[in-house]
């Protein structure tokens, strides 16, 4: 990861990913977007016993949705279910115990689920950041197995079920950390590098963005989206990133704030008016964001090249923004918006061939763990 990417990303995070960033954006939310009743619609949420997943489940339960909580730990899952029922009065909550790092188990679960339930919305929230290289029983690197392969298998297996329903949606809870990573399909399980759990996690989250974009191209009847919840105070952040937590704990979002855009993408009619396959976050106004990014880039280039021609550099980078997927609209409304999946000038774009190679690799690997059909019946 370059110094440039790291610096731009962190400054962006301080401005947009913190509690104050959420509060600034939320001033422009449209309350009616979430004033909906989703009784009769079915939602599956992975990693739903704590953090963003539980907060998402609680909000959807308040709206009347039927919930399928997919959790690894039975005891914690049962406790979360009780708490959600107590808070919301909604008893249409089902528990499914599943380890998202177990590809064979995911296949078996999904095939059984399809025979017993309907599904309108799949929320891929479960994830992990293991900071030391750890292999699963199947010999898979733990982060990759959970964050990328597990998400791929569960979504792929449930697509036929989703396509049967009205207004089907798939949402992936990714991370803004993916902005510092370029897709790398040459070493999906991080065997050829010095292991860094944070960067492996960020690479997995980049892979999730690519998955979302690729699925959206193929499955036109399903609305796909991927999002960043911001920097939120969750058990996962406390355990996986203790130093970051200690430094930032007074700036972190609440779990409910982190879940806000997930809920919006899952239940709001406004969400599906957006193009399928985009990356979302709550954000300050587009104009404010672009001005800040332009100013930082100008200063960075002036310092690194020994130049002080800010106006010249400003014009240069403003003219390049359309090709970077960043528009210079004068809209000043903050909201839950699709945003660029790349930092300006960070060179994190991947080629169509690389993205296709990722999909092919995941499909081949997933099929290795798919039980014979006779065993699923």
Coordinates of C-alpha atoms in Angstrom, one line a residue:
X1 CA 0.0 0.0 0.0
X2 CA 1.4 3.4 -1.0
X3 CA 1.9 6.2 1.4
X4 CA -0.4 8.3 -0.9
X5 CA -3.3 5.8 -0.6
X6 CA -2.9 5.5 3.1
X7 CA -2.8 9.3 3.7
X8 CA -5.7 10.1 1.5
X9 CA -7.8 7.3 2.9
X10 CA -7.2 8.2 6.5
X11 CA -8.1 11.9 5.9
X12 CA -11.2 10.8 4.0
X13 CA -12.0 8.5 7.0
X14 CA -11.7 11.3 9.5
X15 CA -14.0 13.4 7.5
X16 CA -16.6 10.8 6.4
X17 CA -16.4 7.6 8.4
X18 CA -16.6 8.9 11.9
X19 CA -19.7 9.8 14.1
X20 CA -19.4 13.4 13.1
X21 CA -19.4 12.4 9.4
X22 CA -22.6 10.4 9.9
X23 CA -24.2 13.3 11.8
X24 CA -23.3 15.7 9.1
X25 CA -24.8 13.5 6.3
X26 CA -27.9 12.5 8.3
X27 CA -29.1 16.1 8.3
X28 CA -30.1 15.6 4.7
X29 CA -31.7 12.2 5.0
X30 CA -35.2 11.8 3.7
X31 CA -37.1 10.3 6.7
X32 CA -39.8 8.8 4.5
X33 CA -37.3 6.5 2.9
X34 CA -37.4 4.3 6.0
X35 CA -41.1 4.8 6.9
X36 CA -42.1 1.5 5.4
X37 CA -43.7 -1.7 6.5
X38 CA -41.9 -4.9 5.3
X39 CA -44.3 -7.4 6.9
X40 CA -44.3 -10.5 4.7
X41 CA -40.8 -10.0 3.3
X42 CA -38.0 -12.3 4.4
X43 CA -34.4 -11.1 5.2
X44 CA -31.3 -13.2 5.8
X45 CA -28.5 -11.5 7.7
X46 CA -25.2 -13.3 8.3
X47 CA -23.2 -12.4 11.4
X48 CA -26.4 -11.2 13.1
X49 CA -25.7 -11.8 16.7
X50 CA -23.7 -8.6 17.4
X51 CA -22.5 -5.3 15.9
X52 CA -23.7 -4.1 12.5
X53 CA -25.6 -7.3 11.9
X54 CA -27.6 -7.2 15.0
X55 CA -28.4 -3.5 14.7
X56 CA -29.6 -4.2 11.1
X57 CA -31.7 -7.1 12.3
X58 CA -33.3 -5.0 15.1
X59 CA -34.3 -2.1 12.7
X60 CA -35.8 -4.5 10.1
X61 CA -37.7 -6.4 12.9
X62 CA -39.2 -3.0 13.9
X63 CA -40.5 -2.7 10.4
X64 CA -42.2 -6.2 10.5
X65 CA -39.8 -8.2 8.5
X66 CA -39.2 -11.9 8.9
X67 CA -35.6 -12.5 9.9
X68 CA -33.2 -15.3 9.4
X69 CA -30.2 -14.8 11.6
X70 CA -27.2 -16.7 10.4
X71 CA -24.7 -17.0 13.2
X72 CA -21.6 -19.1 14.2
X73 CA -22.2 -19.2 17.9
X74 CA -25.5 -20.8 19.1
X75 CA -25.5 -19.3 22.6
X76 CA -24.8 -15.8 21.4
X77 CA -27.4 -16.2 18.6
X78 CA -30.1 -17.2 21.0
X79 CA -29.3 -14.3 23.3
X80 CA -29.5 -11.9 20.3
X81 CA -32.8 -13.3 19.2
X82 CA -34.3 -12.8 22.7
X83 CA -33.0 -9.2 22.8
X84 CA -34.4 -8.4 19.4
X85 CA -37.8 -9.9 20.2
X86 CA -37.9 -8.0 23.5
X87 CA -37.1 -4.7 21.9
X88 CA -39.3 -5.0 18.8
X89 CA -42.1 -7.4 19.7
X90 CA -41.4 -9.2 16.4
X91 CA -41.3 -13.0 16.9
X92 CA -40.8 -13.9 13.3
X93 CA -37.1 -14.6 13.8
X94 CA -35.4 -17.8 12.9
X95 CA -31.9 -18.9 13.9
X96 CA -29.4 -20.8 11.7
X97 CA -26.1 -21.9 13.1
X98 CA -23.4 -21.8 10.4
X99 CA -19.7 -21.1 10.2
X100 CA -19.1 -18.9 7.2
X101 CA -15.6 -20.2 6.8
X102 CA -16.9 -23.7 6.1
X103 CA -17.7 -23.9 2.4
X104 CA -19.2 -27.4 2.5
X105 CA -21.4 -26.4 5.4
X106 CA -22.6 -23.3 3.5
X107 CA -23.6 -25.3 0.5
X108 CA -25.5 -27.7 2.6
X109 CA -27.3 -24.9 4.6
X110 CA -28.3 -23.0 1.4
X111 CA -29.7 -26.1 -0.3
X112 CA -31.8 -27.0 2.7
X113 CA -32.9 -23.4 3.2
X114 CA -34.2 -23.3 -0.3
X115 CA -36.6 -26.1 0.3
X116 CA -38.1 -24.6 3.5
X117 CA -38.2 -20.8 3.2
X118 CA -38.6 -17.9 0.8
X119 CA -36.1 -15.0 0.6
X120 CA -36.4 -11.4 -0.5
X121 CA -33.2 -9.9 0.8
X122 CA -29.8 -11.4 1.5
X123 CA -27.4 -9.3 3.7
X124 CA -23.9 -10.6 3.7
X125 CA -22.6 -9.0 6.9
X126 CA -20.4 -11.8 8.5
X127 CA -16.7 -11.2 8.3
X128 CA -13.5 -11.6 10.2
X129 CA -10.1 -10.0 10.5
X130 CA -7.6 -12.6 11.7
X131 CA -4.3 -10.9 12.2
X132 CA -2.1 -14.0 12.2
X133 CA -2.2 -16.5 9.3
X134 CA -4.7 -19.2 10.2
X135 CA -6.0 -22.1 8.1
X136 CA -9.4 -23.7 8.3
X137 CA -9.9 -27.4 8.4
X138 CA -10.2 -27.3 4.6
X139 CA -6.7 -25.7 4.4
X140 CA -8.2 -22.3 3.4
X141 CA -6.8 -19.0 4.8
X142 CA -9.4 -17.9 7.4
X143 CA -10.1 -14.4 6.2
X144 CA -10.4 -15.4 2.6
X145 CA -12.6 -18.3 3.5
X146 CA -15.0 -16.2 5.5
X147 CA -15.0 -12.8 3.8
X148 CA -14.7 -13.8 0.1
X149 CA -15.4 -17.5 -0.6
X150 CA -18.1 -17.8 2.0
X151 CA -19.9 -14.8 0.7
X152 CA -19.5 -16.1 -2.9
X153 CA -21.0 -19.5 -2.1
X154 CA -23.9 -18.4 0.0
X155 CA -24.9 -15.8 -2.5
X156 CA -24.5 -18.0 -5.5
X157 CA -26.5 -20.8 -3.9
X158 CA -29.3 -18.5 -3.0
X159 CA -29.7 -16.6 -6.2
X160 CA -32.3 -19.0 -7.7
X161 CA -34.4 -18.5 -4.5
X162 CA -34.1 -14.8 -4.6
X163 CA -35.1 -14.6 -8.3
X164 CA -38.5 -16.2 -7.5
X165 CA -39.5 -13.2 -5.3
X166 CA -40.6 -9.7 -5.8
X167 CA -38.0 -6.9 -5.4
X168 CA -35.1 -9.2 -4.5
X169 CA -31.9 -7.6 -3.2
X170 CA -28.4 -8.6 -2.2
X171 CA -26.3 -6.4 0.0
X172 CA -22.7 -6.9 1.1
X173 CA -21.2 -5.1 4.1
X174 CA -17.8 -4.3 2.9
X175 CA -15.3 -1.7 4.2
X176 CA -13.8 1.6 3.1
X177 CA -10.5 -0.1 3.8
X178 CA -10.8 -1.7 0.4
X179 CA -9.9 1.7 -1.1
X180 CA -6.2 1.1 -0.3
X181 CA -6.1 -2.2 -2.2
X182 CA -6.0 -3.1 -5.9
X183 CA -7.6 -6.4 -6.8
X184 CA -4.9 -9.1 -6.7
X185 CA -6.0 -12.4 -8.2
X186 CA -2.5 -14.0 -8.2
X187 CA -2.5 -14.8 -4.5
X188 CA -6.0 -15.1 -3.2
X189 CA -5.0 -16.8 0.0
X190 CA -2.0 -14.6 0.8
X191 CA 0.6 -17.4 0.7
X192 CA 3.3 -15.4 -1.1
X193 CA 3.5 -12.2 1.0
X194 CA 4.4 -11.3 4.6
X195 CA 1.0 -11.8 6.2
X196 CA -0.8 -8.6 7.4
X197 CA -4.3 -9.3 8.6
X198 CA -5.5 -5.7 8.0
X199 CA -4.3 -5.7 4.4
X200 CA -5.7 -9.2 3.8
X201 CA -9.0 -8.0 5.1
X202 CA -8.9 -4.9 2.9
X203 CA -8.1 -7.1 -0.1
X204 CA -11.1 -9.3 0.7
X205 CA -13.3 -6.3 0.9
X206 CA -12.0 -5.1 -2.5
X207 CA -12.9 -8.6 -3.8
X208 CA -16.5 -8.2 -2.4
X209 CA -16.8 -5.0 -4.4
X210 CA -15.8 -6.7 -7.6
X211 CA -18.2 -9.6 -6.8
X212 CA -21.1 -7.1 -6.4
X213 CA -20.3 -5.4 -9.7
X214 CA -20.0 -8.7 -11.6
X215 CA -23.2 -10.2 -10.2
X216 CA -25.1 -7.0 -11.1
X217 CA -24.1 -7.4 -14.7
X218 CA -25.4 -10.9 -14.9
X219 CA -28.5 -11.1 -12.7
X220 CA -30.6 -8.2 -13.9
X221 CA -33.7 -9.1 -11.8
X222 CA -31.8 -8.7 -8.5
X223 CA -30.6 -5.4 -7.1
X224 CA -27.1 -5.7 -5.8
X225 CA -25.3 -3.2 -3.6
X226 CA -22.2 -3.1 -1.5
X227 CA -21.5 -0.6 1.3
X228 CA -19.2 0.8 3.9
X229 CA -20.7 1.2 7.4
X230 CA -18.1 3.7 8.5
X231 CA -15.9 3.4 11.6
X232 CA -18.3 2.0 14.2
X233 CA -17.9 0.9 17.8
X234 CA -18.5 -2.9 17.4
X235 CA -17.1 -6.0 19.2
X236 CA -15.3 -6.9 16.0
X237 CA -13.4 -3.6 15.9
X238 CA -12.5 -3.8 19.5
X239 CA -11.1 -7.3 19.2
X240 CA -9.5 -7.2 15.8
X241 CA -8.2 -3.6 15.9
X242 CA -7.5 -2.7 19.6
X243 CA -5.0 0.0 18.8
X244 CA -7.2 1.7 16.3
X245 CA -10.1 1.4 18.8
X246 CA -8.2 3.1 21.6
X247 CA -7.1 6.0 19.4
X248 CA -10.5 6.5 17.7
X249 CA -13.1 5.4 20.3
X250 CA -14.4 8.8 21.0
X251 CA -15.0 9.4 17.2
X252 CA -16.6 6.0 16.3
X253 CA -20.1 5.7 15.2
X254 CA -22.7 3.7 17.1
X255 CA -23.7 0.3 15.8
X256 CA -27.1 1.7 14.7
X257 CA -25.4 4.5 12.8
X258 CA -23.1 1.9 11.1
X259 CA -26.2 -0.1 10.2
X260 CA -28.1 2.8 8.8
X261 CA -27.2 2.4 5.1
X262 CA -27.6 -1.4 5.3
X263 CA -31.2 -0.9 6.4
X264 CA -31.8 1.7 3.8
X265 CA -30.5 -0.5 1.0
X266 CA -32.6 -3.4 2.4
X267 CA -36.0 -1.8 2.7
X268 CA -36.2 1.6 1.0
X269 CA -37.7 1.9 -2.4
X270 CA -35.3 4.8 -3.0
X271 CA -32.4 2.4 -2.9
X272 CA -33.5 0.3 -5.9
X273 CA -33.8 3.5 -8.0
X274 CA -30.0 3.5 -7.9
X275 CA -28.2 1.4 -10.5
X276 CA -27.5 -2.1 -9.4
X277 CA -23.9 -2.9 -8.4
X278 CA -22.8 0.3 -6.8
X279 CA -20.8 1.1 -3.6
X280 CA -22.7 3.1 -0.9
X281 CA -22.0 5.1 2.2
X282 CA -23.5 8.0 4.2
X283 CA -21.5 10.9 3.0
X284 CA -21.1 14.6 3.2
X285 CA -22.2 16.6 0.2
X286 CA -20.6 15.6 -3.1
X287 CA -19.3 19.2 -3.6
X288 CA -17.7 19.3 -0.2
X289 CA -16.1 15.9 -0.7
X290 CA -14.6 16.8 -4.1
X291 CA -13.3 20.1 -2.9
X292 CA -11.5 18.4 0.0
X293 CA -10.1 15.7 -2.2
X294 CA -8.9 18.2 -4.8
X295 CA -7.2 20.4 -2.2
X296 CA -5.4 17.5 -0.6
X297 CA -4.2 16.1 -4.0
X298 CA -3.0 19.5 -5.0
X299 CA -1.0 20.0 -1.8
X300 CA 0.3 16.4 -2.0
X301 CA 1.6 16.9 -5.5
X302 CA 3.0 20.3 -4.8
X303 CA 5.0 19.0 -1.9
X304 CA 6.2 15.8 -3.6
X305 CA 7.2 17.5 -6.8
X306 CA 8.5 20.8 -5.4
X307 CA 5.8 22.8 -7.2
X308 CA 3.5 25.4 -5.9
X309 CA 1.3 25.9 -8.9
X310 CA -1.9 25.0 -7.1
X311 CA -4.2 26.4 -9.8
X312 CA -2.4 24.5 -12.5
X313 CA -2.7 21.2 -10.6
X314 CA -6.3 21.9 -9.6
X315 CA -7.3 22.3 -13.2
X316 CA -5.4 19.2 -14.2
X317 CA -7.1 17.0 -11.6
X318 CA -10.5 18.5 -12.0
X319 CA -10.4 17.6 -15.7
X320 CA -9.4 14.0 -14.9
X321 CA -12.3 13.4 -12.4
X322 CA -14.9 12.1 -14.9
X323 CA -12.6 9.2 -15.8
X324 CA -12.2 8.4 -12.2
X325 CA -15.9 8.0 -11.6
X326 CA -16.1 11.2 -9.5
X327 CA -18.6 13.8 -10.8
X328 CA -18.3 17.5 -10.2
X329 CA -22.0 18.0 -9.6
X330 CA -22.9 21.1 -7.6
X331 CA -25.4 19.2 -5.5
X332 CA -24.9 20.0 -1.9
X333 CA -27.2 17.4 -0.3
X334 CA -25.5 14.8 1.9
X335 CA -27.2 11.4 1.9
X336 CA -26.8 7.7 1.6
X337 CA -25.1 7.8 -1.8
X338 CA -23.2 5.7 -4.3
X339 CA -19.6 6.7 -4.2
X340 CA -16.4 6.0 -6.1
X341 CA -14.7 2.6 -5.4
X342 CA -11.3 4.2 -5.9
X343 CA -9.4 7.1 -4.4
X344 CA -8.4 9.7 -6.9
X345 CA -5.2 8.8 -8.7
X346 CA -4.5 5.8 -6.5
X347 CA -4.1 3.3 -9.3
X348 CA -6.3 0.7 -7.9
X349 CA -8.3 -0.1 -11.0
X350 CA -8.4 -3.7 -12.2
X351 CA -8.9 -4.9 -15.7
X352 CA -11.9 -6.9 -17.0
X353 CA -9.6 -9.8 -17.4
X354 CA -8.6 -9.7 -13.7
X355 CA -12.1 -9.4 -12.6
X356 CA -13.2 -12.4 -14.7
X357 CA -10.3 -14.4 -13.4
X358 CA -11.5 -13.7 -9.8
X359 CA -15.0 -15.0 -10.6
X360 CA -13.6 -18.1 -12.3
X361 CA -11.2 -18.9 -9.5
X362 CA -14.0 -18.6 -6.9
X363 CA -16.4 -20.7 -9.0
X364 CA -13.8 -23.4 -9.4
X365 CA -12.9 -23.4 -5.7
X366 CA -16.5 -23.3 -4.6
X367 CA -17.3 -26.4 -6.7
X368 CA -14.6 -28.4 -4.9
X369 CA -16.7 -28.2 -1.7
X370 CA -20.2 -28.6 -3.2
X371 CA -21.6 -31.9 -2.0
X372 CA -23.0 -34.4 -4.5
X373 CA -26.7 -33.7 -5.2
X374 CA -27.7 -37.0 -3.7
X375 CA -26.3 -36.0 -0.4
X376 CA -28.3 -32.8 -0.4
X377 CA -31.7 -34.5 -0.9

